[in-house]
C-alpha cells in the first residue's frame, strides 16, 4: 500500500471505508463528468450552493408534476413543493447517501403530501387539471383533436384512480422509480406496490383505448 | 407469469408524457433557490420562528406580574412582617381588611376608585361632588360628628368659607374612623393602656377590632394576664 493512501471512514459517506490519496476530494473525483445526485447533495452540505441548483434543476419539474397530479390542486402543489425542498435543504448537513437520492427525494415528497392531506382535507375533492395544450405544426386537425381527447380521458382517469395507485403510477412515471423503490417510498411491500402499479396502468390503458373499443 | 413489463405500458407512458408537461412556476424556483442560499425561511419555518419569542415574552410577562403581585401583598402586611408570632402573621390581613371596611364602604358609595380618593388630591378636585345629604343619612350620629369635624378642618385649611369637596371629607373621615377602630401608638405603649383601649373598643360594640387588638397585645406582651371581667 502506498504511504499516501489511507483508509478513511466518513460518517458523511454512510460510514463506508474508502481509499484515496486526498480524502477531501473523495466524492469530487467521481463526478468530474456527470455529477451524481448524492454527490451534489454532499457538496451542497459542504456549502456549495451551485451544486444544489444543479440538483434542483434536475428534479424540480418532475417533483412539481408528481405533487400536482397527486394533490389535484395547484395551490396545494405549490405549498407542498416548497415544503419538500425546504426539508431537503434542511437535511443537507445530515444527509447520508445510503439509498438513491431520487428515492430519498420522492420519499420526502410523499410524506409531505401525506402530512398535507392530514392537515387539510380539501385534497379529497380532486379536480381535473386543465391540460396545457401543445400542437405540432404539421398535425392535422383530426389528429390534434384526437390527441386532445386522449389527454382529457387520461387526465380524468388519473383523477379517478385510487390515491395509492395514482401515487405508484406517478412515482414510476415522474421519478422513474422501480417497484422496489416505489415500495420503499410508499412504505408497503414489493407485491403491494407492484399490484397497485399494475392496476393503475390497466385502468389508464382502458381509458386510452375506450373510444377505439366503442367504435 | 407477472413481470414488470405488465406494470409498464409504453402507450400509457407516452400518453402521460404528452399530458404532463407542466413546469415549475418561476416564482417557486426563485423561492426555493433563495431558501437554498439561506436567504429565505420556509412558510412553516417562518410560523415556527414566532413561537419561541412569543413564548419567552409570555413567560417574562407572567413572571413580572407574579413578582409585582407578591411585592404588593408584602406591602399590605407591614404589621405582620414586624411581628414574631406566626399567628399574628396569619391574622394581619384580616385585621387590615377589618380596618378598611368602612373606607371601602365609603368608596363604593361614592363610586370613586380607592386609590384616587386617598392618594390623589389633585384629581379629587375634578371629581363630581357627592350628595352630602345622601351620604349623611347613611351614618349614625357619632359618625356624623366626625364628618362635621373633618368638614370644619378642611374649611380652615383651605381658608375659604366654601365647604371642601365631599370626597376629601369622606377620605378624612375614613382615616379618622380607621384610627377609631384601632388603638394608637400611645395606647400601645404599655400593656395597661393598650388593654384600656381594647375595653373602650368593646364598649363601642367593636368586638372584632377589640379581639384583634387583644391578640396583638398578647403577642407584644406575652406576660400580660387579661383581668377577669367578673372581678
GROMACS .gro file of C-alpha atoms in nm:
model
  446
    1UNK     CA    1   0.000   0.000   0.000
    2UNK     CA    2   0.128   0.339  -0.089
    3UNK     CA    3   0.210   0.563   0.202
    4UNK     CA    4  -0.030   0.834   0.093
    5UNK     CA    5  -0.330   0.601   0.053
    6UNK     CA    6  -0.505   0.590   0.387
    7UNK     CA    7  -0.832   0.421   0.468
    8UNK     CA    8  -1.087   0.675   0.583
    9UNK     CA    9  -1.422   0.621   0.740
   10UNK     CA   10  -1.650   0.915   0.695
   11UNK     CA   11  -1.991   0.933   0.855
   12UNK     CA   12  -2.096   1.168   0.575
   13UNK     CA   13  -2.039   0.880   0.335
   14UNK     CA   14  -2.250   0.630   0.520
   15UNK     CA   15  -1.957   0.512   0.730
   16UNK     CA   16  -1.801   0.338   0.427
   17UNK     CA   17  -1.429   0.292   0.426
   18UNK     CA   18  -1.273   0.446   0.118
   19UNK     CA   19  -0.921   0.453  -0.007
   20UNK     CA   20  -0.799   0.772  -0.157
   21UNK     CA   21  -0.495   0.989  -0.163
   22UNK     CA   22  -0.687   1.309  -0.086
   23UNK     CA   23  -0.979   1.242   0.146
   24UNK     CA   24  -1.131   1.588   0.094
   25UNK     CA   25  -1.191   1.504  -0.271
   26UNK     CA   26  -1.332   1.157  -0.213
   27UNK     CA   27  -1.656   1.228  -0.393
   28UNK     CA   28  -1.530   1.505  -0.620
   29UNK     CA   29  -1.338   1.264  -0.842
   30UNK     CA   30  -1.648   1.059  -0.909
   31UNK     CA   31  -1.837   1.349  -1.058
   32UNK     CA   32  -1.594   1.504  -1.294
   33UNK     CA   33  -1.815   1.417  -1.588
   34UNK     CA   34  -2.167   1.351  -1.459
   35UNK     CA   35  -2.217   1.471  -1.107
   36UNK     CA   36  -2.421   1.216  -0.918
   37UNK     CA   37  -2.727   1.341  -0.725
   38UNK     CA   38  -2.587   1.218  -0.395
   39UNK     CA   39  -2.253   1.380  -0.466
   40UNK     CA   40  -2.427   1.707  -0.543
   41UNK     CA   41  -2.618   1.684  -0.218
   42UNK     CA   42  -2.297   1.620  -0.028
   43UNK     CA   43  -2.134   1.915  -0.199
   44UNK     CA   44  -2.430   2.128  -0.103
   45UNK     CA   45  -2.391   2.006   0.253
   46UNK     CA   46  -2.037   2.137   0.239
   47UNK     CA   47  -2.169   2.479   0.139
   48UNK     CA   48  -2.170   2.461  -0.241
   49UNK     CA   49  -2.497   2.634  -0.332
   50UNK     CA   50  -2.432   2.586  -0.705
   51UNK     CA   51  -2.444   2.209  -0.651
   52UNK     CA   52  -2.791   2.245  -0.508
   53UNK     CA   53  -2.905   2.446  -0.806
   54UNK     CA   54  -2.789   2.170  -1.043
   55UNK     CA   55  -2.969   1.914  -0.831
   56UNK     CA   56  -3.280   2.126  -0.814
   57UNK     CA   57  -3.293   2.183  -1.191
   58UNK     CA   58  -3.274   1.811  -1.244
   59UNK     CA   59  -3.575   1.725  -1.034
   60UNK     CA   60  -3.789   2.034  -0.987
   61UNK     CA   61  -4.031   1.982  -1.275
   62UNK     CA   62  -4.080   1.611  -1.209
   63UNK     CA   63  -4.143   1.670  -0.840
   64UNK     CA   64  -4.381   1.952  -0.922
   65UNK     CA   65  -4.581   1.737  -1.164
   66UNK     CA   66  -4.584   1.449  -0.915
   67UNK     CA   67  -4.731   1.675  -0.646
   68UNK     CA   68  -4.965   1.846  -0.888
   69UNK     CA   69  -5.117   1.520  -1.012
   70UNK     CA   70  -5.123   1.372  -0.665
   71UNK     CA   71  -5.293   1.665  -0.495
   72UNK     CA   72  -5.500   1.785  -0.789
   73UNK     CA   73  -5.459   2.149  -0.685
   74UNK     CA   74  -5.201   2.398  -0.797
   75UNK     CA   75  -5.206   2.584  -0.465
   76UNK     CA   76  -5.156   2.266  -0.268
   77UNK     CA   77  -4.884   2.154  -0.505
   78UNK     CA   78  -4.706   2.489  -0.462
   79UNK     CA   79  -4.721   2.465  -0.083
   80UNK     CA   80  -4.603   2.105  -0.068
   81UNK     CA   81  -4.335   2.170  -0.326
   82UNK     CA   82  -4.183   2.443  -0.110
   83UNK     CA   83  -4.209   2.226   0.196
   84UNK     CA   84  -4.035   1.937   0.022
   85UNK     CA   85  -3.741   2.146  -0.090
   86UNK     CA   86  -3.730   2.317   0.247
   87UNK     CA   87  -3.682   1.976   0.405
   88UNK     CA   88  -3.418   1.876   0.153
   89UNK     CA   89  -3.233   2.200   0.228
   90UNK     CA   90  -3.264   2.141   0.600
   91UNK     CA   91  -3.134   1.785   0.563
   92UNK     CA   92  -2.817   1.888   0.381
   93UNK     CA   93  -2.598   1.856   0.691
   94UNK     CA   94  -2.732   1.519   0.794
   95UNK     CA   95  -2.779   1.363   0.452
   96UNK     CA   96  -2.622   1.016   0.408
   97UNK     CA   97  -2.619   0.861   0.061
   98UNK     CA   98  -2.741   0.524   0.185
   99UNK     CA   99  -3.002   0.500  -0.093
  100UNK     CA  100  -3.052   0.653  -0.431
  101UNK     CA  101  -3.114   1.028  -0.398
  102UNK     CA  102  -3.431   1.006  -0.609
  103UNK     CA  103  -3.578   0.757  -0.364
  104UNK     CA  104  -3.494   0.990  -0.077
  105UNK     CA  105  -3.640   1.290  -0.259
  106UNK     CA  106  -3.966   1.117  -0.351
  107UNK     CA  107  -3.999   0.973  -0.004
  108UNK     CA  108  -3.980   1.325   0.138
  109UNK     CA  109  -4.233   1.443  -0.122
  110UNK     CA  110  -4.467   1.151  -0.047
  111UNK     CA  111  -4.450   1.217   0.328
  112UNK     CA  112  -4.507   1.588   0.282
  113UNK     CA  113  -4.813   1.511   0.073
  114UNK     CA  114  -4.948   1.275   0.341
  115UNK     CA  115  -4.889   1.543   0.607
  116UNK     CA  116  -5.065   1.796   0.389
  117UNK     CA  117  -5.362   1.564   0.346
  118UNK     CA  118  -5.385   1.525   0.722
  119UNK     CA  119  -5.364   1.897   0.778
  120UNK     CA  120  -5.638   1.989   0.534
  121UNK     CA  121  -5.889   1.761   0.381
  122UNK     CA  122  -5.956   1.965   0.071
  123UNK     CA  123  -5.745   1.737  -0.148
  124UNK     CA  124  -6.025   1.482  -0.134
  125UNK     CA  125  -6.218   1.681  -0.393
  126UNK     CA  126  -5.971   1.630  -0.672
  127UNK     CA  127  -6.026   1.849  -0.971
  128UNK     CA  128  -5.931   1.774  -1.327
  129UNK     CA  129  -5.638   1.997  -1.412
  130UNK     CA  130  -5.654   2.194  -1.731
  131UNK     CA  131  -5.400   2.027  -1.962
  132UNK     CA  132  -5.152   2.256  -2.129
  133UNK     CA  133  -5.225   2.237  -2.499
  134UNK     CA  134  -4.946   2.156  -2.740
  135UNK     CA  135  -4.995   2.112  -3.112
  136UNK     CA  136  -4.750   2.009  -3.378
  137UNK     CA  137  -4.745   2.247  -3.675
  138UNK     CA  138  -4.779   1.959  -3.923
  139UNK     CA  139  -5.057   1.788  -3.733
  140UNK     CA  140  -5.398   1.760  -3.899
  141UNK     CA  141  -5.696   1.899  -3.710
  142UNK     CA  142  -5.840   1.549  -3.668
  143UNK     CA  143  -5.521   1.416  -3.513
  144UNK     CA  144  -5.491   1.717  -3.288
  145UNK     CA  145  -5.849   1.670  -3.172
  146UNK     CA  146  -5.795   1.301  -3.108
  147UNK     CA  147  -5.482   1.371  -2.906
  148UNK     CA  148  -5.661   1.636  -2.709
  149UNK     CA  149  -5.943   1.397  -2.629
  150UNK     CA  150  -5.697   1.125  -2.530
  151UNK     CA  151  -5.524   1.365  -2.293
  152UNK     CA  152  -5.855   1.460  -2.143
  153UNK     CA  153  -5.956   1.096  -2.093
  154UNK     CA  154  -5.623   1.016  -1.935
  155UNK     CA  155  -5.647   1.316  -1.707
  156UNK     CA  156  -5.993   1.208  -1.591
  157UNK     CA  157  -5.878   0.850  -1.548
  158UNK     CA  158  -5.581   0.964  -1.342
  159UNK     CA  159  -5.808   1.171  -1.121
  160UNK     CA  160  -6.042   0.881  -1.059
  161UNK     CA  161  -5.764   0.638  -0.971
  162UNK     CA  162  -5.739   0.542  -0.603
  163UNK     CA  163  -5.475   0.755  -0.433
  164UNK     CA  164  -5.231   0.468  -0.373
  165UNK     CA  165  -5.249   0.355  -0.737
  166UNK     CA  166  -5.208   0.708  -0.865
  167UNK     CA  167  -4.912   0.755  -0.631
  168UNK     CA  168  -4.745   0.439  -0.757
  169UNK     CA  169  -4.802   0.533  -1.121
  170UNK     CA  170  -4.668   0.886  -1.073
  171UNK     CA  171  -4.362   0.761  -0.888
  172UNK     CA  172  -4.290   0.535  -1.184
  173UNK     CA  173  -4.354   0.799  -1.448
  174UNK     CA  174  -4.213   1.109  -1.284
  175UNK     CA  175  -3.946   0.967  -1.059
  176UNK     CA  176  -3.851   0.673  -1.279
  177UNK     CA  177  -3.859   0.455  -0.968
  178UNK     CA  178  -3.855   0.078  -0.977
  179UNK     CA  179  -4.117  -0.133  -0.800
  180UNK     CA  180  -3.880  -0.184  -0.507
  181UNK     CA  181  -3.818   0.187  -0.481
  182UNK     CA  182  -4.191   0.261  -0.502
  183UNK     CA  183  -4.242   0.014  -0.218
  184UNK     CA  184  -3.971   0.189  -0.016
  185UNK     CA  185  -4.118   0.533  -0.078
  186UNK     CA  186  -4.478   0.439  -0.002
  187UNK     CA  187  -4.390   0.213   0.290
  188UNK     CA  188  -4.552  -0.102   0.158
  189UNK     CA  189  -4.413  -0.436   0.046
  190UNK     CA  190  -4.299  -0.509  -0.305
  191UNK     CA  191  -4.603  -0.713  -0.407
  192UNK     CA  192  -4.843  -0.444  -0.294
  193UNK     CA  193  -4.651  -0.178  -0.485
  194UNK     CA  194  -4.644  -0.396  -0.793
  195UNK     CA  195  -5.014  -0.469  -0.770
  196UNK     CA  196  -5.100  -0.102  -0.735
  197UNK     CA  197  -4.889  -0.013  -1.033
  198UNK     CA  198  -5.043  -0.285  -1.246
  199UNK     CA  199  -5.397  -0.184  -1.160
  200UNK     CA  200  -5.318   0.178  -1.234
  201UNK     CA  201  -5.162   0.102  -1.573
  202UNK     CA  202  -5.451  -0.125  -1.669
  203UNK     CA  203  -5.711   0.136  -1.584
  204UNK     CA  204  -5.528   0.408  -1.770
  205UNK     CA  205  -5.482   0.183  -2.071
  206UNK     CA  206  -5.853   0.112  -2.073
  207UNK     CA  207  -5.923   0.483  -2.057
  208UNK     CA  208  -5.697   0.549  -2.356
  209UNK     CA  209  -5.842   0.261  -2.559
  210UNK     CA  210  -6.200   0.338  -2.469
  211UNK     CA  211  -6.305   0.518  -2.793
  212UNK     CA  212  -6.136   0.258  -3.013
  213UNK     CA  213  -6.325  -0.018  -2.835
  214UNK     CA  214  -6.654   0.165  -2.860
  215UNK     CA  215  -6.606   0.248  -3.226
  216UNK     CA  216  -4.635  -1.510  -1.511
  217UNK     CA  217  -4.633  -1.150  -1.399
  218UNK     CA  218  -4.337  -0.942  -1.499
  219UNK     CA  219  -4.252  -0.579  -1.454
  220UNK     CA  220  -4.340  -0.521  -1.819
  221UNK     CA  221  -4.703  -0.580  -1.724
  222UNK     CA  222  -4.672  -0.283  -1.491
  223UNK     CA  223  -4.538  -0.061  -1.763
  224UNK     CA  224  -4.719   0.014  -2.087
  225UNK     CA  225  -4.529   0.240  -2.334
  226UNK     CA  226  -4.855   0.369  -2.476
  227UNK     CA  227  -4.973   0.479  -2.134
  228UNK     CA  228  -4.634   0.632  -2.062
  229UNK     CA  229  -4.636   0.820  -2.392
  230UNK     CA  230  -4.988   0.943  -2.336
  231UNK     CA  231  -4.892   1.057  -1.990
  232UNK     CA  232  -4.578   1.232  -2.120
  233UNK     CA  233  -4.795   1.406  -2.373
  234UNK     CA  234  -5.030   1.517  -2.100
  235UNK     CA  235  -4.794   1.608  -1.818
  236UNK     CA  236  -4.575   1.884  -1.943
  237UNK     CA  237  -4.615   2.133  -1.663
  238UNK     CA  238  -4.313   2.326  -1.547
  239UNK     CA  239  -4.242   2.461  -1.203
  240UNK     CA  240  -4.361   2.822  -1.179
  241UNK     CA  241  -4.062   3.060  -1.192
  242UNK     CA  242  -4.157   3.225  -0.863
  243UNK     CA  243  -4.138   2.887  -0.690
  244UNK     CA  244  -3.795   2.831  -0.844
  245UNK     CA  245  -3.684   3.167  -0.712
  246UNK     CA  246  -3.817   3.097  -0.363
  247UNK     CA  247  -3.654   2.756  -0.336
  248UNK     CA  248  -3.320   2.873  -0.470
  249UNK     CA  249  -3.335   3.167  -0.235
  250UNK     CA  250  -3.404   2.927   0.051
  251UNK     CA  251  -3.111   2.713  -0.052
  252UNK     CA  252  -2.881   3.013  -0.022
  253UNK     CA  253  -3.016   3.072   0.329
  254UNK     CA  254  -3.190   3.395   0.234
  255UNK     CA  255  -3.543   3.286   0.300
  256UNK     CA  256  -3.724   3.073   0.552
  257UNK     CA  257  -3.990   2.823   0.457
  258UNK     CA  258  -4.351   2.912   0.521
  259UNK     CA  259  -4.374   2.673   0.815
  260UNK     CA  260  -4.029   2.775   0.937
  261UNK     CA  261  -4.149   3.133   0.942
  262UNK     CA  262  -4.450   3.034   1.152
  263UNK     CA  263  -4.228   2.840   1.389
  264UNK     CA  264  -3.994   3.138   1.420
  265UNK     CA  265  -4.270   3.325   1.604
  266UNK     CA  266  -4.329   3.060   1.863
  267UNK     CA  267  -4.009   3.095   2.066
  268UNK     CA  268  -4.003   3.475   2.110
  269UNK     CA  269  -4.372   3.480   2.194
  270UNK     CA  270  -4.323   3.204   2.450
  271UNK     CA  271  -4.033   3.394   2.608
  272UNK     CA  272  -4.229   3.719   2.617
  273UNK     CA  273  -4.526   3.545   2.778
  274UNK     CA  274  -4.303   3.379   3.039
  275UNK     CA  275  -4.131   3.705   3.130
  276UNK     CA  276  -4.460   3.893   3.142
  277UNK     CA  277  -4.621   3.637   3.370
  278UNK     CA  278  -4.316   3.628   3.595
  279UNK     CA  279  -4.314   4.006   3.630
  280UNK     CA  280  -4.685   4.010   3.708
  281UNK     CA  281  -4.635   3.741   3.971
  282UNK     CA  282  -4.342   3.926   4.134
  283UNK     CA  283  -4.538   4.253   4.137
  284UNK     CA  284  -4.834   4.077   4.293
  285UNK     CA  285  -4.610   3.925   4.560
  286UNK     CA  286  -4.447   4.259   4.642
  287UNK     CA  287  -4.789   4.421   4.675
  288UNK     CA  288  -4.903   4.151   4.916
  289UNK     CA  289  -4.591   4.212   5.127
  290UNK     CA  290  -4.657   4.587   5.126
  291UNK     CA  291  -5.006   4.529   5.256
  292UNK     CA  292  -4.886   4.336   5.565
  293UNK     CA  293  -4.631   4.561   5.744
  294UNK     CA  294  -4.760   4.478   6.093
  295UNK     CA  295  -4.745   4.108   6.026
  296UNK     CA  296  -4.394   4.135   5.888
  297UNK     CA  297  -4.268   4.309   6.204
  298UNK     CA  298  -4.432   4.061   6.441
  299UNK     CA  299  -4.259   3.743   6.552
  300UNK     CA  300  -4.564   3.529   6.614
  301UNK     CA  301  -4.684   3.318   6.322
  302UNK     CA  302  -5.040   3.357   6.437
  303UNK     CA  303  -5.010   3.732   6.417
  304UNK     CA  304  -4.890   3.693   6.061
  305UNK     CA  305  -5.199   3.494   5.977
  306UNK     CA  306  -5.433   3.746   6.136
  307UNK     CA  307  -5.278   4.057   5.986
  308UNK     CA  308  -5.460   4.052   5.653
  309UNK     CA  309  -5.792   4.003   5.834
  310UNK     CA  310  -5.716   4.300   6.057
  311UNK     CA  311  -5.623   4.515   5.763
  312UNK     CA  312  -5.942   4.409   5.599
  313UNK     CA  313  -6.144   4.498   5.904
  314UNK     CA  314  -5.983   4.841   5.931
  315UNK     CA  315  -6.050   4.911   5.568
  316UNK     CA  316  -6.415   4.805   5.573
  317UNK     CA  317  -6.558   5.145   5.639
  318UNK     CA  318  -6.329   5.314   5.391
  319UNK     CA  319  -6.425   5.060   5.130
  320UNK     CA  320  -6.790   5.114   5.203
  321UNK     CA  321  -6.749   5.487   5.159
  322UNK     CA  322  -6.560   5.446   4.840
  323UNK     CA  323  -6.816   5.211   4.696
  324UNK     CA  324  -7.090   5.456   4.773
  325UNK     CA  325  -6.908   5.741   4.609
  326UNK     CA  326  -6.828   5.524   4.303
  327UNK     CA  327  -6.473   5.655   4.318
  328UNK     CA  328  -6.168   5.428   4.290
  329UNK     CA  329  -5.995   5.369   4.624
  330UNK     CA  330  -5.652   5.484   4.520
  331UNK     CA  331  -5.790   5.800   4.368
  332UNK     CA  332  -5.977   5.905   4.678
  333UNK     CA  333  -5.693   5.855   4.921
  334UNK     CA  334  -5.375   5.928   4.735
  335UNK     CA  335  -5.460   6.175   4.463
  336UNK     CA  336  -5.595   6.500   4.598
  337UNK     CA  337  -5.549   6.699   4.273
  338UNK     CA  338  -5.772   6.452   4.093
  339UNK     CA  339  -6.026   6.484   4.372
  340UNK     CA  340  -6.091   6.844   4.279
  341UNK     CA  341  -6.217   6.724   3.944
  342UNK     CA  342  -6.436   6.455   4.094
  343UNK     CA  343  -6.807   6.532   4.097
  344UNK     CA  344  -6.919   6.642   4.445
  345UNK     CA  345  -7.120   6.385   4.633
  346UNK     CA  346  -7.469   6.444   4.754
  347UNK     CA  347  -7.387   6.530   5.111
  348UNK     CA  348  -7.733   6.455   5.247
  349UNK     CA  349  -7.747   6.111   5.099
  350UNK     CA  350  -7.408   6.026   5.249
  351UNK     CA  351  -7.502   6.175   5.585
  352UNK     CA  352  -7.815   5.962   5.609
  353UNK     CA  353  -7.601   5.655   5.598
  354UNK     CA  354  -7.410   5.729   5.916
  355UNK     CA  355  -7.501   5.732   6.275
  356UNK     CA  356  -7.486   6.046   6.485
  357UNK     CA  357  -7.135   5.992   6.622
  358UNK     CA  358  -7.008   5.919   6.274
  359UNK     CA  359  -7.164   6.240   6.155
  360UNK     CA  360  -6.981   6.434   6.422
  361UNK     CA  361  -6.658   6.309   6.271
  362UNK     CA  362  -6.777   6.413   5.929
  363UNK     CA  363  -6.860   6.760   6.054
  364UNK     CA  364  -6.525   6.781   6.226
  365UNK     CA  365  -6.346   6.688   5.904
  366UNK     CA  366  -6.554   6.942   5.718
  367UNK     CA  367  -6.458   7.215   5.959
  368UNK     CA  368  -6.091   7.129   5.943
  369UNK     CA  369  -6.088   7.114   5.564
  370UNK     CA  370  -6.258   7.453   5.553
  371UNK     CA  371  -5.998   7.601   5.782
  372UNK     CA  372  -5.713   7.454   5.581
  373UNK     CA  373  -5.844   7.583   5.252
  374UNK     CA  374  -5.905   7.925   5.409
  375UNK     CA  375  -6.236   7.964   5.234
  376UNK     CA  376  -6.587   7.971   5.362
  377UNK     CA  377  -6.696   7.721   5.098
  378UNK     CA  378  -6.725   7.363   5.211
  379UNK     CA  379  -6.442   7.133   5.093
  380UNK     CA  380  -6.521   6.869   4.830
  381UNK     CA  381  -6.724   6.589   4.978
  382UNK     CA  382  -6.483   6.315   4.864
  383UNK     CA  383  -6.198   6.473   5.062
  384UNK     CA  384  -6.421   6.492   5.367
  385UNK     CA  385  -6.512   6.131   5.334
  386UNK     CA  386  -6.148   6.032   5.296
  387UNK     CA  387  -6.058   6.227   5.609
  388UNK     CA  388  -6.349   6.074   5.788
  389UNK     CA  389  -6.247   5.726   5.681
  390UNK     CA  390  -5.897   5.791   5.808
  391UNK     CA  391  -6.030   5.903   6.141
  392UNK     CA  392  -6.264   5.608   6.153
  393UNK     CA  393  -5.972   5.376   6.091
  394UNK     CA  394  -5.795   5.530   6.382
  395UNK     CA  395  -6.106   5.487   6.591
  396UNK     CA  396  -6.118   5.119   6.505
  397UNK     CA  397  -5.774   5.053   6.644
  398UNK     CA  398  -5.554   5.168   6.928
  399UNK     CA  399  -5.293   5.433   6.857
  400UNK     CA  400  -4.921   5.420   6.938
  401UNK     CA  401  -4.967   5.598   7.275
  402UNK     CA  402  -5.226   5.346   7.383
  403UNK     CA  403  -4.998   5.062   7.281
  404UNK     CA  404  -4.702   5.192   7.481
  405UNK     CA  405  -4.793   4.985   7.789
  406UNK     CA  406  -5.000   4.675   7.835
  407UNK     CA  407  -5.239   4.854   8.074
  408UNK     CA  408  -5.315   5.149   7.843
  409UNK     CA  409  -5.345   4.913   7.549
  410UNK     CA  410  -5.593   4.696   7.738
  411UNK     CA  411  -5.786   5.006   7.840
  412UNK     CA  412  -5.812   5.096   7.474
  413UNK     CA  413  -5.938   4.745   7.398
  414UNK     CA  414  -6.200   4.782   7.668
  415UNK     CA  415  -6.304   5.107   7.506
  416UNK     CA  416  -6.343   4.930   7.173
  417UNK     CA  417  -6.556   4.661   7.337
  418UNK     CA  418  -6.778   4.921   7.493
  419UNK     CA  419  -6.820   5.073   7.149
  420UNK     CA  420  -6.951   4.735   7.021
  421UNK     CA  421  -6.637   4.688   6.810
  422UNK     CA  422  -6.581   4.330   6.916
  423UNK     CA  423  -6.375   4.221   6.617
  424UNK     CA  424  -6.121   4.506   6.628
  425UNK     CA  425  -6.104   4.456   7.006
  426UNK     CA  426  -6.026   4.088   6.960
  427UNK     CA  427  -5.755   4.163   6.708
  428UNK     CA  428  -5.605   4.429   6.932
  429UNK     CA  429  -5.606   4.184   7.222
  430UNK     CA  430  -5.420   3.928   7.012
  431UNK     CA  431  -5.164   4.190   6.920
  432UNK     CA  432  -5.133   4.289   7.284
  433UNK     CA  433  -5.074   3.930   7.390
  434UNK     CA  434  -4.819   3.889   7.115
  435UNK     CA  435  -4.638   4.204   7.225
  436UNK     CA  436  -4.671   4.143   7.600
  437UNK     CA  437  -4.686   3.766   7.647
  438UNK     CA  438  -4.671   3.802   8.026
  439UNK     CA  439  -4.984   4.017   8.032
  440UNK     CA  440  -5.280   3.848   8.202
  441UNK     CA  441  -5.619   3.962   8.093
  442UNK     CA  442  -5.820   4.063   8.403
  443UNK     CA  443  -6.121   3.856   8.484
  444UNK     CA  444  -6.424   4.054   8.360
  445UNK     CA  445  -6.626   3.944   8.667
  446UNK     CA  446  -6.381   4.089   8.917
   0.00000   0.00000   0.00000
